[in-house]
Coordinates of C-alpha atoms in Angstrom, one line a residue:
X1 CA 23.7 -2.8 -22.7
X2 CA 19.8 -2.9 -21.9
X3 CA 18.9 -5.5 -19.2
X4 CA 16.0 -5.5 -17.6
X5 CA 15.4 -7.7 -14.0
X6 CA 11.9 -9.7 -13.6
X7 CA 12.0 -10.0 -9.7
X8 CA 13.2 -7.4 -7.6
X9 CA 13.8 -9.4 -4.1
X10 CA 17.6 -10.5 -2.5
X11 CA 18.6 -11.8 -5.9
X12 CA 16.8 -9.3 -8.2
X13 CA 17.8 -5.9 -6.3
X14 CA 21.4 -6.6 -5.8
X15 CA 22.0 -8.1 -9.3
X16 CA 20.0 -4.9 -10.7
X17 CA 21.8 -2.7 -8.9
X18 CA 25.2 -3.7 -9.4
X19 CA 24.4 -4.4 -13.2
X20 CA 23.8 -0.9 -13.5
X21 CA 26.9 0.2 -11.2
X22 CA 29.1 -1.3 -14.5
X23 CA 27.6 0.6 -16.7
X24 CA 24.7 -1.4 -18.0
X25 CA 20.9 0.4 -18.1
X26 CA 18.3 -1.8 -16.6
X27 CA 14.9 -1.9 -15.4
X28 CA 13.7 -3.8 -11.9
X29 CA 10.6 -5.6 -12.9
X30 CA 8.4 -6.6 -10.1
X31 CA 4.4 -7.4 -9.4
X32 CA 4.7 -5.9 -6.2
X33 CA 3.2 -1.9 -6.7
X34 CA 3.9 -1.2 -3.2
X35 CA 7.7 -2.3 -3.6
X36 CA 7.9 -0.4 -6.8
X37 CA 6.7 2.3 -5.0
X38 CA 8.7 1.8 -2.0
X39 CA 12.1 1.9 -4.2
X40 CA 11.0 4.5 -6.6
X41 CA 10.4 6.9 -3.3
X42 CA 14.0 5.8 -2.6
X43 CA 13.2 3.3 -0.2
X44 CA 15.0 0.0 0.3
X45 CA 13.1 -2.8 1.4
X46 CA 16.0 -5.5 2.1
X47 CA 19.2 -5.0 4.5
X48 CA 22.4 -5.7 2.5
X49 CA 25.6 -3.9 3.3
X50 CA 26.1 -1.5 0.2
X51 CA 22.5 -1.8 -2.1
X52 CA 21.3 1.3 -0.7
X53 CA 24.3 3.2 -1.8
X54 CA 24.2 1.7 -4.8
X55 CA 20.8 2.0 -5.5
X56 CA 20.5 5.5 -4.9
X57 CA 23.9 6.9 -7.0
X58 CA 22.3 4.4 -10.3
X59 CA 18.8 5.8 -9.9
X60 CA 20.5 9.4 -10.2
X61 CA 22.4 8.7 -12.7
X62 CA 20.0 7.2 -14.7
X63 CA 21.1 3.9 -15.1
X64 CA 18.2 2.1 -13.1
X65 CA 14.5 2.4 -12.8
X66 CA 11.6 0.7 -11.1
X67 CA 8.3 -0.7 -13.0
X68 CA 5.6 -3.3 -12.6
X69 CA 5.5 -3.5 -16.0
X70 CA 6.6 -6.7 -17.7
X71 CA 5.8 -5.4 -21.1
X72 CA 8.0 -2.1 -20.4
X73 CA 11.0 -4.7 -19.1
X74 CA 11.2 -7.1 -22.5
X75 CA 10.2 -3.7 -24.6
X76 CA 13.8 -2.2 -23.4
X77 CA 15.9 -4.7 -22.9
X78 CA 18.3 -7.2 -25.4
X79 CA 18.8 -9.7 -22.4
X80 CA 15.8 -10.4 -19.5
X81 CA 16.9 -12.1 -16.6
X82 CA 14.4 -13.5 -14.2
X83 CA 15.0 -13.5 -10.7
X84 CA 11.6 -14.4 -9.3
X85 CA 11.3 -16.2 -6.1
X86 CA 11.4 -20.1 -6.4
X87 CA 9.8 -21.8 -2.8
X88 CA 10.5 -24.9 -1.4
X89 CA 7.0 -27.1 -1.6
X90 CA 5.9 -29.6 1.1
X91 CA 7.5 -32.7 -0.4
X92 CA 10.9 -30.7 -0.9
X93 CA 10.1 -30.2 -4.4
X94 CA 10.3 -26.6 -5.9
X95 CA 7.8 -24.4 -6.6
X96 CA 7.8 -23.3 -10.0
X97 CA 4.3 -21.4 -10.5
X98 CA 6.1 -18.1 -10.5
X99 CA 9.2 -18.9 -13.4
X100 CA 6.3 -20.2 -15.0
X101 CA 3.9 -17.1 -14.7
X102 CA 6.8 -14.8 -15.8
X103 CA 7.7 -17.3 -18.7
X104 CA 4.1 -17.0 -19.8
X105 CA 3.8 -12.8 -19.6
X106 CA 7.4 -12.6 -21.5
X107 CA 6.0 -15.0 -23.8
X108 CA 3.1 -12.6 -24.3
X109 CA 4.9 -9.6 -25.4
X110 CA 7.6 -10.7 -27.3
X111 CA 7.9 -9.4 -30.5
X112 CA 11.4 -9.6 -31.4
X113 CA 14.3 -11.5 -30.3
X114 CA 15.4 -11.5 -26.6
X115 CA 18.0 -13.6 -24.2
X116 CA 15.5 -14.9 -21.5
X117 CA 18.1 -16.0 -18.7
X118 CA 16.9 -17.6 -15.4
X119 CA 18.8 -16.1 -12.4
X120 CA 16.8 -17.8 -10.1
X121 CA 17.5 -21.0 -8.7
X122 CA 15.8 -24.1 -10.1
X123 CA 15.4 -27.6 -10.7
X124 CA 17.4 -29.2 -13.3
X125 CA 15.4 -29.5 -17.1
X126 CA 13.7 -26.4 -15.6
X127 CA 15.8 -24.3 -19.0
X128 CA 13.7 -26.4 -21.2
X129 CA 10.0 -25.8 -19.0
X130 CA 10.5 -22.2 -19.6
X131 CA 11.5 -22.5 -23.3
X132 CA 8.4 -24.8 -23.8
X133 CA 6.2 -22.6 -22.2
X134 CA 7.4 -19.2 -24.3
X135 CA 7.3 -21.1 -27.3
X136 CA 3.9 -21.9 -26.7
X137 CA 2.5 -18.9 -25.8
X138 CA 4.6 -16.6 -28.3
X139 CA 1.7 -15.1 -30.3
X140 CA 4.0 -13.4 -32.6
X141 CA 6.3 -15.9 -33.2
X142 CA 9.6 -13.9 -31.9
X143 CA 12.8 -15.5 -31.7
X144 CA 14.3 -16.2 -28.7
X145 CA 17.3 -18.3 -26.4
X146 CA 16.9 -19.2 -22.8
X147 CA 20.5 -19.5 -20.7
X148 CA 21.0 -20.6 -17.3
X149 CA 23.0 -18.0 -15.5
X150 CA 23.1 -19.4 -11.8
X151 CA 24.1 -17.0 -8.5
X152 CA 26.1 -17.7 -6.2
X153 CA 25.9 -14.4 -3.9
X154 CA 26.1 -15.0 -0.4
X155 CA 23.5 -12.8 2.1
X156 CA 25.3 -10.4 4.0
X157 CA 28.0 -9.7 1.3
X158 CA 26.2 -10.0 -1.6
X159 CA 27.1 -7.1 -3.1
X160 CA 30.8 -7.7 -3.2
X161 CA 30.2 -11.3 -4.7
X162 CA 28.7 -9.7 -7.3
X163 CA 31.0 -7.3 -8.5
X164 CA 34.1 -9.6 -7.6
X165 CA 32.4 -13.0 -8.6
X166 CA 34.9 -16.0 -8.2
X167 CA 33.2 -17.6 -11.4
X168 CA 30.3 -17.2 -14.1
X169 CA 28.6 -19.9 -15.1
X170 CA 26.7 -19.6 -18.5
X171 CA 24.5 -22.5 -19.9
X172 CA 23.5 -22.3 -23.3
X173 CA 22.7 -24.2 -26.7
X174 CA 23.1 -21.0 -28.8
X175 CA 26.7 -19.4 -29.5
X176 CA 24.8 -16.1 -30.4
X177 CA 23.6 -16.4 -26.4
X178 CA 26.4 -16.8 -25.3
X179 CA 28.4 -14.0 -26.8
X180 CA 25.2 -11.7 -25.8
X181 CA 25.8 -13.0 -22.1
X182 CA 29.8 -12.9 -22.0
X183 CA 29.4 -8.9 -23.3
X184 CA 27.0 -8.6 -20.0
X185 CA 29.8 -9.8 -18.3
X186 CA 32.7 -8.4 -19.3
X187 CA 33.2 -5.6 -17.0
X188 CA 33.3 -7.8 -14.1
X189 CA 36.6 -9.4 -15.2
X190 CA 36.0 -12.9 -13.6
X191 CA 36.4 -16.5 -15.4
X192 CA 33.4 -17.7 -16.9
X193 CA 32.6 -21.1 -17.4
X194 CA 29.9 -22.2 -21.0
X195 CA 27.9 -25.3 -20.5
X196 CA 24.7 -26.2 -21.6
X197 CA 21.7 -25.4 -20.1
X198 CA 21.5 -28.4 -17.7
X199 CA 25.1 -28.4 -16.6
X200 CA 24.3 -25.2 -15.4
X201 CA 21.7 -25.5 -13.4
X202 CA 22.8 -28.6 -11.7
X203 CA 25.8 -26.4 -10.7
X204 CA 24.0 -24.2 -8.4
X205 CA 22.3 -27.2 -6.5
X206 CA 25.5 -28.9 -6.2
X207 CA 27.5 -26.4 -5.0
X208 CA 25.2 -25.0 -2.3
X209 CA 24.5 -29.0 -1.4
X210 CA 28.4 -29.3 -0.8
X211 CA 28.8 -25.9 1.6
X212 CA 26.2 -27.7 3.2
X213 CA 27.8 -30.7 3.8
X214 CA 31.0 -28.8 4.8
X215 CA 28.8 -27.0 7.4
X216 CA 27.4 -30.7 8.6
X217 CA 30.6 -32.6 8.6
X218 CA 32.5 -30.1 10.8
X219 CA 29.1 -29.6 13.3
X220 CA 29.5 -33.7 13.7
X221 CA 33.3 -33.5 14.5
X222 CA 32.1 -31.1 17.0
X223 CA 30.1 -34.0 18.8
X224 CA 33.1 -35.9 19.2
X225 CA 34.9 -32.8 20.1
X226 CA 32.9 -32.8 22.9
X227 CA 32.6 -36.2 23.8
X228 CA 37.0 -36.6 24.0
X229 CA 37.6 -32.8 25.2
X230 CA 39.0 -31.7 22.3
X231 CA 38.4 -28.4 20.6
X232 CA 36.7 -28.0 17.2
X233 CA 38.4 -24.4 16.5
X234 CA 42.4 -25.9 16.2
X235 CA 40.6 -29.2 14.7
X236 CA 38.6 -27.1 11.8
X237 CA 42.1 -24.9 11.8
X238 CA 43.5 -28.4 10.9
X239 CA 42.0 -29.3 8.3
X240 CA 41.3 -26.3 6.8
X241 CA 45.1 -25.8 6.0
X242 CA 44.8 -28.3 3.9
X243 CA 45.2 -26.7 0.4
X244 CA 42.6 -29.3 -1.1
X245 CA 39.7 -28.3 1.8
X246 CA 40.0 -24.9 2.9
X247 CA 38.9 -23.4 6.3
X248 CA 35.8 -21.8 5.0
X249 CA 32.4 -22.9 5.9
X250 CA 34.2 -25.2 8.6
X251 CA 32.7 -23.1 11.7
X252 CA 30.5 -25.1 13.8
X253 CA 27.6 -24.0 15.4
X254 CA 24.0 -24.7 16.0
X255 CA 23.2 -25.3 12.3
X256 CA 23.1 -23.6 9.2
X257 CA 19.6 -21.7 7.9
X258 CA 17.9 -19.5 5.3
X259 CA 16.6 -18.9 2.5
X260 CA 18.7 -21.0 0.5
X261 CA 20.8 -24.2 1.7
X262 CA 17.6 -26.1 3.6
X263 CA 15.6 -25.5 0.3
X264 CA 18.4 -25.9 -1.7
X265 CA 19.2 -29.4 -0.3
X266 CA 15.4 -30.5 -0.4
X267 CA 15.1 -29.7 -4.0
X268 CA 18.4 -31.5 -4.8
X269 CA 17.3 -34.8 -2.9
X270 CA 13.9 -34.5 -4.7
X271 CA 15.3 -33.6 -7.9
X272 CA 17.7 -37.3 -7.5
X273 CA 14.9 -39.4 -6.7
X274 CA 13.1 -38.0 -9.5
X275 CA 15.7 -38.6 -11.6
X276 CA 16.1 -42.6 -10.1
X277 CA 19.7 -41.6 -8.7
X278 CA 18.9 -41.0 -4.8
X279 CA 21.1 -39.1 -2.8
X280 CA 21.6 -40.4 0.6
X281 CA 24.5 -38.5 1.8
X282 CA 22.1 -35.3 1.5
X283 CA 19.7 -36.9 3.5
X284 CA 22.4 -37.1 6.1
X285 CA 23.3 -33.5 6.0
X286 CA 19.8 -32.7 6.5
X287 CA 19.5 -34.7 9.4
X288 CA 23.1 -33.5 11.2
X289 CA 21.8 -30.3 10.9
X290 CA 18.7 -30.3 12.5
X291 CA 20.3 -32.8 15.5
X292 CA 22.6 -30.0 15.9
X293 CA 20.4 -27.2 17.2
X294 CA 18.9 -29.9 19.5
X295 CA 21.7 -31.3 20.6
X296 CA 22.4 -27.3 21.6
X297 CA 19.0 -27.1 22.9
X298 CA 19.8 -29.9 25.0
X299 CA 23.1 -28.5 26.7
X300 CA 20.9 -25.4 27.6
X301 CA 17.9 -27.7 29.5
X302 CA 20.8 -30.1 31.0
X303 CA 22.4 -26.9 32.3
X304 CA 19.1 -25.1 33.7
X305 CA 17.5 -28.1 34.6
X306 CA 13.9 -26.6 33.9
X307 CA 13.4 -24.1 31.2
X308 CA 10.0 -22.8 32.7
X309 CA 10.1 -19.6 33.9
X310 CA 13.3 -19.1 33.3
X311 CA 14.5 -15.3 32.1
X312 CA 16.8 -16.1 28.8
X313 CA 18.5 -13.2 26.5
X314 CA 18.7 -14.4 23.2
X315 CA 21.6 -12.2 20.9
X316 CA 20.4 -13.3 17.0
X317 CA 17.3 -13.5 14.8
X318 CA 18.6 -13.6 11.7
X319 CA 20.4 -17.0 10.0
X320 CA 23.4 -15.5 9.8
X321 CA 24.8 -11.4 10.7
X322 CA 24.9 -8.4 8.1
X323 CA 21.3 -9.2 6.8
X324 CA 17.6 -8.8 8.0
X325 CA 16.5 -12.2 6.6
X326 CA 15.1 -14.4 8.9
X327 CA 13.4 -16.4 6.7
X328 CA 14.2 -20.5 8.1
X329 CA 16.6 -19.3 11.0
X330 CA 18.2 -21.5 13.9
X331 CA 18.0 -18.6 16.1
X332 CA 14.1 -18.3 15.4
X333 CA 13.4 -22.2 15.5
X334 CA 15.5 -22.0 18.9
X335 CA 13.9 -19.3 20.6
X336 CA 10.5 -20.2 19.4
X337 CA 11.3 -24.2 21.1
X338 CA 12.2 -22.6 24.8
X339 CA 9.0 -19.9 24.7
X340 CA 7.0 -23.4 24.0
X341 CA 9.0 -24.7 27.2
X342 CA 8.1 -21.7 29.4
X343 CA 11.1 -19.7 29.5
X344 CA 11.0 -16.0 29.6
X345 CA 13.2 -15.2 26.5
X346 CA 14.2 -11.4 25.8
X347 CA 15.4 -11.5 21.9
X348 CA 17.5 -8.2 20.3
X349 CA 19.2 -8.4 16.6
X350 CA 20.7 -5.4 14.9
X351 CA 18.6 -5.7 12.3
X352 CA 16.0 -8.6 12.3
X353 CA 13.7 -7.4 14.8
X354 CA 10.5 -6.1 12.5
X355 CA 10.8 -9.0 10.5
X356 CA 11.0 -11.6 13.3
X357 CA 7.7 -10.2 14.8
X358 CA 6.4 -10.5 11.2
X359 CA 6.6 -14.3 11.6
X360 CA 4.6 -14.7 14.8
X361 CA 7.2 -17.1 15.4
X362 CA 8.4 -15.9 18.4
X363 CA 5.2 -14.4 20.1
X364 CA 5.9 -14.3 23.8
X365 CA 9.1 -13.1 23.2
X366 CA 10.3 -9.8 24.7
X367 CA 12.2 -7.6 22.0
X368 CA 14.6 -5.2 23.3
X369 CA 16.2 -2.0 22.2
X370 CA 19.9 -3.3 22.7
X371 CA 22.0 -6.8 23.8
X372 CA 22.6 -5.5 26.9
X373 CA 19.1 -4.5 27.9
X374 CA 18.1 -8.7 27.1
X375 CA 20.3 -9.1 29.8
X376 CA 19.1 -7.8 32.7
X377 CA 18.6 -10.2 35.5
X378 CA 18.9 -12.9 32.9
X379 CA 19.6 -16.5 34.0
X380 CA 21.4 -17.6 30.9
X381 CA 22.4 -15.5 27.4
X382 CA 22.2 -17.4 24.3
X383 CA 24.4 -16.8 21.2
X384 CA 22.6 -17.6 18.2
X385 CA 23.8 -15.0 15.7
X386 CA 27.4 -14.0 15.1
X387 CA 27.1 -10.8 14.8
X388 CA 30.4 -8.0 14.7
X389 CA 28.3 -6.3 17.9
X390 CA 27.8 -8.9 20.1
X391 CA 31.8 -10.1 20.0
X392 CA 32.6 -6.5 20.8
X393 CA 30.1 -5.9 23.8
X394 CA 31.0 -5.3 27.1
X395 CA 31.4 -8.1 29.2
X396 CA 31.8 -7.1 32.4
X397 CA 28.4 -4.8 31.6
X398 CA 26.8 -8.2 30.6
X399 CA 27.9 -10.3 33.8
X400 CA 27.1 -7.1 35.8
X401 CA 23.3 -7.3 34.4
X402 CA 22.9 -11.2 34.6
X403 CA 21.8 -12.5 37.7
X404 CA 23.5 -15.9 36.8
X405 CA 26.2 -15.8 34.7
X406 CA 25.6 -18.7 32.1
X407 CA 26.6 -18.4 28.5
X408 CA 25.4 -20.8 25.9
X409 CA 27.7 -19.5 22.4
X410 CA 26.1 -21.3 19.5
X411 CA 28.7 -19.7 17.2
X412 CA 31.5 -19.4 19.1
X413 CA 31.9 -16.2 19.4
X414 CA 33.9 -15.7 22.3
X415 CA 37.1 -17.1 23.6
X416 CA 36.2 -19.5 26.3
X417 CA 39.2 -18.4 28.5
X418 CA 38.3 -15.0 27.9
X419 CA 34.3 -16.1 29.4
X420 CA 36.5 -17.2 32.5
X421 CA 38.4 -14.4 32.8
X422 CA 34.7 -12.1 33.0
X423 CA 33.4 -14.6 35.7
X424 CA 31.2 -16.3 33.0
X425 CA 29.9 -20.0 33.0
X426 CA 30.8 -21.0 29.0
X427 CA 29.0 -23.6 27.2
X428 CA 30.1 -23.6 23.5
X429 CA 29.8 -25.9 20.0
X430 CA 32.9 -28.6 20.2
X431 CA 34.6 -27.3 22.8
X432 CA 35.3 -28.2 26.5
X433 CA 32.8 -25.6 28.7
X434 CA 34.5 -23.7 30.9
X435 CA 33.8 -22.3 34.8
X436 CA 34.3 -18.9 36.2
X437 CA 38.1 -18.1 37.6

């Protein structure tokens, strides 16, 4: 089929690229000429494990191309999808400006009938905004559906989630739609789920706003993990057995971040309220969450005593490993929070660095070429991104390099007897801190 791809960011780039890996032709739409120019010259501007591979063997063989041309991406394409970036707004609401915009130029050079499917993630009702909207500024009067077609790819192995999906969700009000959207689909063999339009899009906030209160639940266990000496790792293992919960997003830590479950969460707690049904609980999640990385914080200063002029290594930028995204990150917000203290933090991630300085978030901050050079003569290394690296460094290099051997693991990545073993101090989420042997 002929699909084109109005946003070529996280969402936009990966589905693009993995649409055309099936088979499909499609075009990257985006209103960004140095991007377009950037992935025409074979350039990726995102880190996700696989897209440049991908990329690169679809643009050879034909199957993909780059434009800024909105005009050039409805002209060639049965089904548009638009993938456009939808920002969290002061109040928590969502910012719609850009689904609108894009609503609004597809509208404009429409001539014939087209699937216009929103990929991105939006408020519920949002389906009949953008129909409204084409309709109205349809000058030739083409005929056209909208479907809600939510994602649910995960950074860091986003690729894979697309091309072995655990579900598809289509919402639609015409069968001729759907059919359309279930032949887009087809190669990907995965069970796919019809609703209407508004089921649909409430699916996405609910899910993500259910992880998210997985992530919260287990990070307040952790608290009384710590209080009683118990150990969240065999309590999460616990439950997690149980058929009905599952282990996954059980791992407690400082906090989940990103691009997606704060907003997410906001919007869905906004969206209620609007709608006169008000969601507490959320509210709740929000507010574990952001007690957790202080709570963390807290351990570090009640440990040190005084943060000022301390020398810190910090392992993590990102919100979570395999991706360069730092956008809404623990480990930034908890870096930034001890420079503001005084401390003397050395930062390193794999692959966050340039866009960490791009923030100005962490200005102060030294950024090293490695984990182990952060740690020289360091009073305390932080943990604030699990990365595969850091669980397979050298310890006895690291305790060698520190001049005081503290540990604070905000992801538990080691194994606190294992800390011991290496002569470290251990401080970890929800379990009992451990002391050199």
């Amino acid at each position: 089929m002929d699909l084109s791809i109005i946003g070529s960011g996280y969402v936009g780039l990966v589905t693009g690229a993995c649409f055309a890996e099936i088979g499909h032709n499609v075009t990257c739409v985006d209103n960004d000429s140095r991007k377009i120019e950037t992935l025409r010259a074979g350039k990726i501007p995102i880190y996700e494990p696989g897209l440049e591979e991908l990329i690169h063997r679809n643009v050879a063989a034909k199957r993909l191309r780059f434009t800024c041309s909105t005009k050039e991406g409805v002209d060639n394409a049965q089904v548009v999808f638009i993938a456009v970036p939808t920002p969290p707004q002061s109040d928590g609401s969502v910012d719609l400006s850009f689904i609108e915009k894009v609503a609004r130029e597809i509208a404009g050079v429409l001539t014939d009938y087209r699937v216009i499917v929103d990929k991105s993630t939006v408020p519920v009702k949002t389906g009949e905004k953008v129909a409204e909207s084409i309709k109205r500024y349809n000058r030739h009067g083409a005929k056209f559906d909208v479907v809600s077609n939510p994602e649910f790819l995960r950074e860091g192995c986003a690729v894979s989630d697309l091309m072995q999906p655990d579900r598809i969700v289509i919402g639609a009000e015409s069968e001729y739609a759907v059919d359309l959207m279930k032949k887009v689909y087809e190669p990907f063999m995965a069970p796919i789920l019809v609703t209407d339009v508004n089921s649909a899009e409430l699916i996405k906030h609910a899910a993500n706003s259910f992880l998210a209160l997985k992530i919260s639940y287990i990070n307040a266990v952790s608290a009384l993990c710590e209080a009683s000496g118990a150990d969240v790792e065999k309590v999460a293992d616990g439950i997690g057995m149980d058929r009905r919960i599952g282990r996954n997003f059980l791992n407690a830590g400082i906090g989940y971040g990103g691009s997606c479950f704060p907003k997410d969460i906001a919007a869905f707690i906004t969206i209620s309220d609007q709608l006169g049904v008000p969601f507490p609980l959320l509210k709740e999640v929000q507010r574990i969450n952001a007690a957790q990385k202080d709570r963390f914080l807290k351990t570090v200063r009640d440990t040190l005593w005084v943060l000022r002029e301390k020398k810190i290594a910090v392992w993590g930028l990102t919100f979570k490993p395999n991706t360069d995204d730092v956008r809404c990150s623990v480990a930034i917000d908890l870096t930034g929070d001890m420079l503001r203290e005084g401390a003397q933090v050395s930062v390193y991630d794999p692959k966050g660095m340039e866009r960490a300085r791009e923030t100005g978030a962490i200005k102060g901050a030294r950024f090293c070429e490695s984990a182990l050079e952060t740690t020289e003569g360091a009073e305390a290394l932080v943990v604030a991104t699990e990365w595969p690296e850091f669980a397979n460094v050298d310890l006895a290099a690291v305790r060698e390099r520190m001049s005081t051997p503290i540990v604070f693991d905000g992801r538990n990545l080691f194994d606190p007897a294992t800390m011991a073993k290496f002569g470290f101090r251990y401080h970890s989420i929800g379990r009992p801190p451990v002391k050199p042997m």
